[in-house]
Every structure is written in structure tokens, then in C-alpha cells.
Short mmCIF file of C-alpha atoms in Angstrom, two decimals:
data_model
loop_
_atom_site.label_atom_id
_atom_site.label_comp_id
_atom_site.label_asym_id
_atom_site.label_seq_id
_atom_site.Cartn_x
_atom_site.Cartn_y
_atom_site.Cartn_z
CA MET A 211 122.59 -64.08 104.04
CA ASN A 212 125.22 -63.96 101.36
CA GLY A 213 126.23 -67.49 102.27
CA LYS A 214 122.86 -69.12 101.38
CA SER A 215 122.11 -70.21 97.83
CA LYS A 216 119.68 -68.11 95.83
CA GLY A 217 116.21 -69.64 94.60
CA VAL A 218 112.69 -68.76 93.44
CA VAL A 219 110.82 -66.85 95.99
CA VAL A 220 106.97 -67.66 96.11
CA SER A 221 104.67 -65.42 97.88
CA THR A 222 102.22 -66.63 100.43
CA GLU A 223 99.18 -65.71 98.27
CA TRP A 224 100.28 -67.88 95.41
CA THR A 225 101.02 -70.75 97.71
CA LEU A 226 97.44 -70.69 99.03
CA MET A 227 96.01 -70.47 95.52
CA LEU A 228 98.03 -73.50 94.35
CA CYS A 229 96.79 -75.56 97.30
CA ILE A 230 93.16 -74.78 96.46
CA LEU A 231 93.64 -75.64 92.79
CA SER A 232 95.30 -78.93 93.73
CA PHE A 233 92.37 -79.85 96.02
CA CYS A 234 89.78 -79.09 93.37
CA ALA A 235 91.71 -81.13 90.80
CA GLY A 236 91.79 -84.07 93.18
CA LEU A 237 88.05 -83.93 93.75
CA PHE A 238 87.41 -83.78 90.02
CA PHE A 239 89.44 -86.88 89.21
CA THR A 240 88.13 -88.77 92.20
CA ASN A 241 84.45 -88.24 91.18
CA ARG A 242 85.25 -88.97 87.55
CA PHE A 243 86.76 -92.42 88.06
CA TRP A 244 84.97 -93.73 91.16
CA SER A 245 81.31 -92.73 90.75
CA LEU A 246 79.09 -95.35 88.90
CA PRO A 247 77.27 -93.90 85.93
CA GLU A 248 73.45 -94.42 85.90
CA ALA A 249 72.47 -96.52 82.94
CA GLN A 250 69.90 -95.06 80.66
CA ASP A 251 67.90 -98.29 80.73
CA THR A 252 67.76 -98.50 84.46
CA ILE A 253 64.22 -98.29 85.79
CA THR A 254 64.08 -96.37 88.94
CA PRO A 255 61.52 -97.25 91.61
CA THR A 256 59.71 -94.06 90.81
CA ARG A 257 59.36 -95.00 87.12
CA ILE A 258 58.25 -98.49 88.08
CA GLU A 259 55.52 -97.08 90.24
CA ASP A 260 54.57 -94.60 87.50
CA ASP A 261 54.41 -97.36 84.87
CA LYS A 262 52.41 -99.57 87.16
CA ALA A 263 50.03 -96.75 87.71
CA LYS A 264 49.74 -96.08 83.96
CA LEU A 265 49.28 -99.80 83.21
CA ALA A 266 46.76 -100.19 85.93
CA GLY A 267 45.02 -97.07 84.79
CA GLY A 268 44.81 -98.30 81.20
CA CYS A 269 43.54 -101.74 82.20
CA HIS A 270 41.12 -100.20 84.58
CA SER A 271 39.86 -97.87 81.87
CA LYS A 272 39.35 -100.73 79.40
CA SER A 273 37.78 -102.88 82.11
CA LEU A 274 35.51 -100.02 83.07
CA GLN A 275 34.46 -99.53 79.46
CA ILE A 276 33.74 -103.26 79.10
CA ASN A 277 31.78 -103.23 82.33
CA LYS A 278 29.85 -100.18 81.14
CA ASN A 279 28.93 -101.93 77.88
CA ARG A 280 27.95 -105.07 79.76
CA ASP A 281 25.91 -103.08 82.24
CA LEU A 282 24.21 -101.21 79.38
CA LYS A 283 23.26 -104.46 77.66
CA GLU A 284 22.00 -105.89 80.95
CA MET A 285 20.04 -102.72 81.62
CA LEU A 286 18.42 -102.87 78.17
CA SER A 287 17.65 -106.55 78.61
CA ASN A 288 16.28 -105.98 82.10
CA SER A 289 14.28 -102.99 80.85
CA SER A 290 12.70 -105.13 78.13
CA LYS A 291 11.93 -107.86 80.60
CA MET A 292 10.56 -105.31 83.04
CA ASN A 293 8.31 -103.74 80.39
CA SER A 294 7.02 -107.19 79.46
CA ALA A 295 6.45 -108.02 83.11
CA ILE A 296 4.66 -104.70 83.68
CA HIS A 297 2.44 -105.31 80.63
CA THR A 298 1.59 -108.79 81.87
CA LEU A 299 0.99 -107.43 85.36
CA ASP A 300 -1.30 -104.72 84.01
CA LYS A 301 -3.35 -107.31 82.13
CA THR A 302 -3.50 -109.49 85.24
CA ILE A 303 -4.55 -106.56 87.41
CA LEU A 304 -7.23 -105.57 84.88
CA SER A 305 -8.51 -109.14 84.78
CA LEU A 306 -8.55 -109.31 88.57
CA GLU A 307 -10.35 -105.96 88.77
CA ILE A 308 -13.06 -107.23 86.41
CA GLU A 309 -13.41 -110.48 88.36
CA LEU A 310 -13.45 -108.53 91.63
CA ALA A 311 -16.14 -106.18 90.33
CA ALA A 312 -18.24 -109.13 89.19
CA ALA A 313 -17.70 -110.95 92.50
CA ARG A 314 -18.53 -107.80 94.48
CA ALA A 315 -21.67 -107.24 92.44
CA GLN A 316 -22.67 -110.87 92.90
CA ARG A 317 -22.11 -110.66 96.65
CA GLU A 318 -24.07 -107.42 96.92
CA SER A 319 -26.89 -108.89 94.85
CA ILE A 320 -27.03 -111.98 97.01
CA LEU A 321 -27.05 -109.88 100.17
CA ASP A 322 -29.43 -107.23 98.87
CA GLU A 323 -31.64 -109.13 96.45
CA VAL A 324 -31.78 -112.71 97.77
CA PRO A 325 -35.29 -114.19 97.67
CA LEU A 326 -37.02 -114.46 101.02
CA SER A 327 -38.76 -117.68 100.06
CA ASP A 328 -39.17 -120.28 102.78
CA ASP A 329 -37.73 -122.84 100.39
CA PRO A 330 -33.91 -122.82 100.84
CA LYS A 331 -33.49 -125.06 97.78
CA ALA A 332 -34.11 -122.11 95.48
CA ALA A 333 -30.71 -120.58 96.21
CA ASP A 334 -28.94 -123.92 95.76
CA THR A 335 -30.31 -124.56 92.31
CA GLY A 336 -27.85 -122.35 90.43
CA GLY A 337 -24.69 -124.37 90.95
CA LYS A 338 -26.22 -127.75 90.10
CA HIS A 339 -27.78 -127.27 86.69
CA LYS A 340 -27.51 -125.32 83.48
CA TYR A 341 -30.90 -123.95 82.40
CA LEU A 342 -32.22 -122.75 79.09
CA MET A 343 -34.34 -119.96 80.55
CA VAL A 344 -35.71 -118.41 83.71
CA VAL A 345 -39.24 -117.05 83.30
CA GLY A 346 -40.19 -114.40 85.84
CA ILE A 347 -43.91 -113.55 85.93
CA ASN A 348 -44.29 -110.02 87.25
CA THR A 349 -47.15 -109.92 89.73
CA ALA A 350 -48.61 -107.80 92.54
CA PHE A 351 -50.23 -108.35 95.95
CA SER A 352 -53.68 -107.77 94.50
CA SER A 353 -53.23 -110.30 91.68
CA ARG A 354 -53.97 -113.58 93.45
CA LYS A 355 -56.73 -114.48 90.98
CA ARG A 356 -54.47 -113.75 88.02
CA ARG A 357 -51.83 -116.07 89.47
CA ASP A 358 -54.38 -118.81 89.98
CA SER A 359 -55.61 -118.47 86.39
CA ILE A 360 -52.05 -118.97 85.16
CA ARG A 361 -51.49 -121.94 87.50
CA ALA A 362 -54.65 -123.50 86.06
CA THR A 363 -53.48 -123.08 82.44
CA TRP A 364 -49.97 -122.60 81.07
CA MET A 365 -47.83 -122.82 84.23
CA PRO A 366 -47.32 -126.47 85.35
CA GLN A 367 -47.74 -127.23 89.03
CA GLY A 368 -46.21 -129.62 91.55
CA ALA A 369 -44.29 -132.54 90.08
CA LYS A 370 -44.83 -131.29 86.53
CA ARG A 371 -43.11 -128.01 87.33
CA LYS A 372 -40.19 -129.93 88.84
CA LYS A 373 -40.00 -132.03 85.70
CA LEU A 374 -39.98 -128.87 83.60
CA GLU A 375 -37.03 -127.60 85.63
CA GLU A 376 -35.18 -130.80 84.80
CA LYS A 377 -35.68 -129.92 81.13
CA GLY A 378 -34.06 -126.53 81.76
CA ILE A 379 -36.98 -124.16 82.41
CA ILE A 380 -37.53 -122.24 85.66
CA ILE A 381 -40.86 -120.42 86.18
CA ARG A 382 -41.52 -118.15 89.16
CA PHE A 383 -43.92 -115.41 90.13
CA VAL A 384 -41.83 -112.34 90.95
CA ILE A 385 -42.84 -110.05 93.79
CA GLY A 386 -41.23 -107.82 96.39
CA HIS A 387 -42.52 -106.60 99.73
CA SER A 388 -45.05 -104.11 100.99
CA ALA A 389 -43.90 -100.93 102.68
CA THR A 390 -45.12 -102.34 106.01
CA SER A 391 -42.80 -105.08 107.21
CA GLY A 392 -44.72 -108.07 108.52
CA GLY A 393 -48.03 -106.64 107.29
CA ILE A 394 -51.02 -108.60 106.08
CA LEU A 395 -49.96 -108.36 102.41
CA ASN A 396 -46.59 -109.95 103.08
CA LYS A 397 -48.15 -112.64 105.22
CA ALA A 398 -50.65 -113.49 102.47
CA ILE A 399 -47.82 -113.99 99.95
CA GLU A 400 -45.86 -116.09 102.43
CA ALA A 401 -48.89 -118.34 102.95
CA GLU A 402 -49.35 -118.64 99.17
CA GLU A 403 -45.67 -119.47 98.80
CA ARG A 404 -45.88 -122.28 101.35
CA LYS A 405 -48.72 -123.78 99.34
CA HIS A 406 -47.33 -123.50 95.82
CA GLU A 407 -43.57 -122.86 96.21
CA ASP A 408 -43.51 -120.85 93.00
CA PHE A 409 -42.35 -117.37 94.08
CA LEU A 410 -39.17 -115.40 93.64
CA ARG A 411 -39.16 -112.80 96.41
CA LEU A 412 -37.19 -109.60 95.87
CA ASP A 413 -35.87 -107.08 98.34
CA HIS A 414 -37.98 -104.43 96.66
CA ASN A 415 -40.92 -102.29 97.73
CA GLU A 416 -43.90 -102.92 95.46
CA GLY A 417 -45.57 -100.04 93.62
CA TYR A 418 -46.65 -99.17 90.10
CA LEU A 419 -44.13 -96.33 89.88
CA GLU A 420 -41.36 -98.71 90.96
CA LEU A 421 -41.63 -101.16 88.06
CA SER A 422 -38.29 -100.11 86.57
CA GLY A 423 -36.55 -100.80 89.86
CA LYS A 424 -38.36 -104.13 90.16
CA THR A 425 -37.26 -105.16 86.66
CA LYS A 426 -33.66 -104.32 87.52
CA SER A 427 -33.92 -106.24 90.78
CA TYR A 428 -35.45 -109.27 89.06
CA PHE A 429 -32.67 -109.67 86.50
CA ALA A 430 -29.94 -109.04 89.07
CA THR A 431 -31.43 -111.64 91.42
CA ALA A 432 -32.25 -114.28 88.81
CA VAL A 433 -28.82 -114.24 87.16
CA ASN A 434 -27.17 -114.84 90.53
CA LEU A 435 -29.51 -117.68 91.50
CA TRP A 436 -29.79 -119.66 88.27
CA ASP A 437 -27.24 -120.24 85.54
CA ALA A 438 -29.42 -119.86 82.46
CA GLU A 439 -28.92 -118.85 78.85
CA PHE A 440 -31.91 -116.49 78.83
CA TYR A 441 -33.91 -114.52 81.38
CA VAL A 442 -37.51 -113.69 80.51
CA LYS A 443 -39.91 -111.18 82.00
CA VAL A 444 -43.66 -111.82 81.57
CA ASP A 445 -46.75 -109.96 82.79
CA ASP A 446 -49.33 -111.93 84.78
CA ASP A 447 -52.23 -111.13 82.44
CA ILE A 448 -50.96 -112.65 79.18
CA HIS A 449 -50.96 -116.19 77.81
CA VAL A 450 -47.66 -117.94 77.11
CA ASN A 451 -46.85 -121.19 75.36
CA ILE A 452 -43.79 -122.27 77.36
CA ALA A 453 -42.41 -124.89 74.95
CA THR A 454 -42.76 -122.55 71.97
CA LEU A 455 -40.99 -119.83 73.94
CA GLY A 456 -38.15 -122.24 74.73
CA THR A 457 -37.83 -123.34 71.10
CA THR A 458 -37.81 -119.71 69.94
CA LEU A 459 -35.05 -118.70 72.36
CA ALA A 460 -33.00 -121.81 71.60
CA ARG A 461 -32.52 -120.56 68.03
CA HIS A 462 -30.51 -117.63 69.40
CA ARG A 463 -28.54 -119.42 72.10
CA SER A 464 -25.19 -119.05 70.30
CA LYS A 465 -25.50 -115.27 69.96
CA PRO A 466 -24.05 -112.83 72.50
CA GLY A 467 -25.93 -109.73 73.61
CA VAL A 468 -29.42 -110.82 72.53
CA TYR A 469 -32.51 -108.72 73.34
CA ILE A 470 -35.72 -110.38 72.07
CA GLY A 471 -39.24 -109.01 71.99
CA CYS A 472 -41.79 -107.13 69.94
CA MET A 473 -39.89 -103.93 69.23
CA LYS A 474 -41.73 -100.61 69.20
CA SER A 475 -41.07 -96.88 69.53
CA GLY A 476 -44.17 -95.30 70.98
CA PRO A 477 -44.72 -91.60 71.66
CA VAL A 478 -43.22 -89.88 74.70
CA ILE A 479 -46.17 -88.86 76.89
CA VAL A 480 -45.73 -85.30 78.11
CA GLN A 481 -49.10 -84.60 79.76
CA LYS A 482 -49.22 -85.12 83.52
CA GLY A 483 -51.93 -87.39 84.87
CA VAL A 484 -52.01 -89.44 81.67
CA ARG A 485 -51.07 -93.13 81.73
CA TYR A 486 -47.41 -93.77 80.82
CA HIS A 487 -46.52 -90.12 81.51
CA GLU A 488 -42.78 -89.59 81.24
CA PRO A 489 -41.55 -86.87 83.68
CA GLU A 490 -38.19 -86.78 81.90
CA TYR A 491 -39.78 -86.28 78.48
CA TRP A 492 -37.37 -83.41 77.69
CA LYS A 493 -34.48 -85.90 77.44
CA PHE A 494 -36.06 -87.44 74.35
CA GLY A 495 -36.08 -84.30 72.23
CA ALA A 496 -38.79 -81.92 71.09
CA TYR A 497 -42.50 -82.27 71.77
CA GLY A 498 -44.05 -85.12 69.75
CA ASN A 499 -40.90 -87.24 69.56
CA LYS A 500 -40.94 -91.01 69.98
CA TYR A 501 -38.88 -93.32 72.14
CA PHE A 502 -35.97 -95.30 70.73
CA ARG A 503 -36.72 -98.89 69.72
CA HIS A 504 -37.36 -101.15 72.69
CA ALA A 505 -39.30 -104.34 73.45
CA THR A 506 -42.88 -104.00 74.57
CA GLY A 507 -43.26 -104.75 78.26
CA GLN A 508 -45.68 -107.71 78.15
CA LEU A 509 -42.88 -110.20 77.36
CA TYR A 510 -39.20 -109.87 76.52
CA ALA A 511 -36.05 -111.95 76.96
CA ILE A 512 -32.37 -111.11 77.33
CA SER A 513 -29.29 -113.29 77.18
CA ARG A 514 -27.15 -114.07 80.19
CA ASP A 515 -24.45 -111.51 79.42
CA LEU A 516 -27.02 -108.70 79.39
CA ALA A 517 -28.55 -109.89 82.66
CA THR A 518 -25.04 -109.99 84.15
CA TYR A 519 -24.44 -106.45 82.89
CA ILE A 520 -27.58 -105.29 84.71
CA SER A 521 -26.52 -107.10 87.87
CA ILE A 522 -23.06 -105.52 87.92
CA ASN A 523 -24.26 -102.00 87.05
CA GLN A 524 -27.64 -101.99 88.76
CA HIS A 525 -26.73 -99.15 91.12
CA VAL A 526 -25.94 -96.71 88.30
CA LEU A 527 -28.57 -97.65 85.70
CA HIS A 528 -31.13 -94.88 85.33
CA LYS A 529 -34.82 -95.65 85.82
CA TYR A 530 -37.43 -94.00 83.62
CA ALA A 531 -41.14 -93.99 84.36
CA ASN A 532 -41.87 -96.99 82.10
CA GLU A 533 -39.95 -100.19 82.79
CA ASP A 534 -39.78 -101.31 79.15
CA VAL A 535 -38.25 -97.94 78.22
CA SER A 536 -35.79 -98.26 81.08
CA LEU A 537 -34.64 -101.69 79.90
CA GLY A 538 -34.17 -100.43 76.35
CA ALA A 539 -32.22 -97.41 77.64
CA TRP A 540 -29.83 -99.64 79.59
CA PHE A 541 -28.74 -101.26 76.34
CA ILE A 542 -28.28 -98.05 74.34
CA GLY A 543 -24.61 -97.80 73.49
CA LEU A 544 -23.95 -101.51 74.01
CA ASN A 545 -23.30 -104.02 71.27
CA VAL A 546 -26.77 -105.55 71.57
CA GLU A 547 -28.71 -107.38 68.88
CA HIS A 548 -32.37 -106.35 68.90
CA ILE A 549 -34.52 -109.22 67.64
CA ASP A 550 -38.07 -108.26 66.69
CA ASP A 551 -40.19 -111.44 66.83
CA ARG A 552 -43.91 -110.84 66.33
CA LYS A 553 -44.81 -114.28 67.66
CA LEU A 554 -44.19 -112.76 71.10
CA CYS A 555 -47.15 -110.38 70.74
CA CYS A 556 -50.05 -112.15 69.01
CA GLY A 557 -53.60 -111.06 69.63
CA THR A 558 -56.18 -113.10 71.51
CA PRO A 559 -58.63 -115.32 69.54
CA PRO A 560 -59.25 -115.35 66.71
CA ASP A 561 -55.74 -114.05 65.86
CA CYS A 562 -53.70 -116.60 67.82
CA GLU A 563 -56.19 -119.35 66.99
CA TRP A 564 -55.85 -118.89 63.23
CA LYS A 565 -52.07 -118.87 63.53
CA ALA A 566 -52.12 -122.04 65.60
CA GLN A 567 -54.33 -123.80 63.03
CA ALA A 568 -51.83 -122.77 60.35
CA GLY A 569 -49.00 -124.33 62.34
CA ASN A 570 -47.53 -121.00 63.42
CA ILE A 571 -48.14 -121.23 67.16
CA CYS A 572 -47.75 -117.97 69.04
CA VAL A 573 -45.36 -117.54 71.95
CA ALA A 574 -47.57 -115.00 73.73
CA SER A 575 -51.08 -113.63 73.26
CA PHE A 576 -52.75 -110.51 74.68
CA ASP A 577 -54.91 -107.54 73.74
CA TRP A 578 -53.11 -104.34 72.84
CA SER A 579 -56.08 -102.30 73.99
CA CYS A 580 -55.66 -103.62 77.54
CA SER A 581 -51.85 -104.12 77.47
CA GLY A 582 -52.73 -107.68 78.44
CA ILE A 583 -55.68 -110.05 78.08
CA CYS A 584 -58.78 -108.02 78.80
CA ARG A 585 -60.48 -109.59 81.85
CA SER A 586 -57.65 -112.12 81.98
CA VAL A 587 -58.99 -113.98 85.04
CA GLU A 588 -62.20 -114.88 83.20
CA ARG A 589 -60.68 -115.40 79.75
CA MET A 590 -57.35 -117.14 80.42
CA LYS A 591 -58.80 -120.66 80.11
CA GLU A 592 -60.52 -119.78 76.85
CA VAL A 593 -57.32 -118.38 75.33
CA HIS A 594 -55.37 -121.37 76.55
CA HIS A 595 -57.89 -123.79 75.06
CA ARG A 596 -58.00 -122.08 71.66
CA CYS A 597 -54.38 -120.93 71.31
CA GLY A 598 -52.43 -123.33 73.50
CA GLU A 599 -49.64 -125.53 72.12
CA GLY A 600 -51.05 -128.71 73.71
CA GLU A 601 -50.61 -130.27 77.15
CA ASN A 602 -47.90 -132.76 76.07
CA VAL A 603 -45.77 -130.44 73.97
CA PRO A 604 -43.53 -129.16 76.84
CA TRP A 605 -42.60 -132.73 77.83
CA ASN A 606 -41.87 -133.86 74.29
CA SER A 607 -39.87 -130.82 73.25
CA GLY A 608 -36.10 -130.89 73.17
CA PHE A 609 -34.38 -127.56 73.74
#
């Protein structure tokens, strides 16, 4: 022991501690000099993906905004176009509805009101010629002698009547049917029609209390058979100068909604059993009131548009007891021009005769006391001779 040299004695604990410190120092220097530092500008895959997402998100947002603006403009433009299209469509639909209503009314009138004349040419006349006027002479089964008195005076017959039609004037006796189908009254009219061919037959049951319905049926039928400017209703016991009537109406041919006649406003008859009694008198106000202005029933004329109005609305037009009142009521509330022409209601001779001698020929003549020519069958020739316009006037007149 004494022979060995003396040195520093290190304990085991210190030796272990030095080894650990040496190992840690080695690790420190190794990591310091051999690990590559990450550059600050280096873009990691995660950042790249994040930036792509942000860029895409920003572009997408701007693109979306642009698309929204474009879509909004397109929507506004399309909305404007759609509103315009809807407005046009509404007008078209309204126009079609009006045309459909007129066509339906015409079809119903043809089916319901078509004349039952044996002459099929009557229904074909409408589409071939434009007429000035259609004159419908209201008559009854018992009025054969009245019809013959008119045929012998102011209503041309045969070839002359055809020639008058070429000048634009249609004249027909207007009558419906008796309540008994195929009865003797209907057969008598059918035989008379085969002889003269001057009837307009209506699908209407004859009767004095049904005159308003007959008037409605006449206008609805006539306007669908003949294309005329005026439609005239005449009683079969008055005298008419046809050419003068045509000339008078021709003065108003450019006016719409024309209602021509001798205008009056007679009293509303309340008492039952009295002629012209009005069961609905209470609608016209207090006792003693008068009717509104309307044309007297012996003769009146209406323009085509008013006849068409009656045809289209015939199923809803109210009928009063007196047909002339009913016609006037149908035009209340419409834009109708009432023309009061006193030449349509002259008296019988000497009244109409004096006027004719003065150059103011009457359109129609009758006696107010009889609501027609008193004893018209016996006196029609006399009135025609003294108050007529002359046999050649209808053929020389230009309408």
C-alpha cells in the first residue's frame, strides 16, 4: 500500500454524475450543429392548403356576389317581362271571353230562335250581303187581312221585294207559334208562307201578354240572320213609307248606340183589368208616376250594336207588361242616344196628307186613339193613296 503512488481519489457518485453531464453536453452540441433550421419564409403544406382555402374562399365569395347581382338583374328583367306577358295574356283572355260570349249567344240564338220558314235561303242571306235595315212587321195568327192590306200597299211583293233586298232592305212579317204544335193556326201560317215567302218565324209562343218576349226574340233572331245597320219593329196596322224610313235611318248610320222613335213617357197604369196595366207598377215610384222616356211601340228602330246587346243578354233582360217599356228599360244605363223623330208617328189624313203636300213626307202614319190605323184593313189603301211616297220612290232612292 505504501509502495503505490498517491493520487486524487474520486468517489463513485461523482463519476456517475460526470458521465451524465458529458452525455447531455454531447447531445446539445450535436443538435446545435447538425439540425437544419426552418426558414421563416418556408411555406409548409399546411399553410399552402390554408392559403388556398382562403384564396378560394375569397374568389368564391366575390364570384357569389357577382352571381347574386346578375341573378337579381335577371330576376328583375324576367319579372318585368313576366308582368308584361301577364298583362298581354289578361287582355287576350278578356278578348277571347267576349268573343266566346258573343259566339255562344249567337249559337244559342241560332239553335233557339232560328226561323222555321220552309225557305232555307233566309238563313243564308246574312253572310252574303250588307243591309241598311231589317223591317220586322209584328203580326198575329188572326191578322191575315191586315197582312194582305199591307201586301197590297206599302210592302212590295215577289220580284219587287227581291229587288228591294238588293238595295239593302229586308221586310218580313214576324210571328211565332201557337201553343198547340202542328195545330190549325200553325198550318195556316205555313201555307201562307209557301205562297208569299215573307215570314220570319220565331221559336216563341204567341200571346198578347208575351209581346215583350217576342220583341226580344225578334231582335235576337234578326241580328243573327242578317247583317244590317238598323233593325226596325213595326205594327201590322200602321202605314209606312219604306224609302223615307230608309233615308231617315241612313242619316244616323255613323252613330253607335242609336235608338230612334217617337219618344214618350206615359203614365204607369196601376188599375187591374185596364189596358196597359203594369203589374210591377211599384218599381216606377209612387202612384201617378210616369215611365222613363221610351219609343212608342208602333214603330221604332235600333242600331246593330243594340240589337247585338239584346241577343247576347236576352236571357237576363227583364220583361215588363208593355213591350215598348221593356225595350226602353233594356237601354237604361247604357250609352244610348235617344232620337225623337216625329215623322215616325204622323196622324192619318189629313195630317200626313198635308205634310206630304208640303214636301215633308211622313215615315209612318196611324191614329193615336186606336194605337194604329182605326179599321186598318178597310182604310190602308186610302192612307197609302193620300200619304204614300209614290210607287217609284223606293227604286230611285239611294241609301
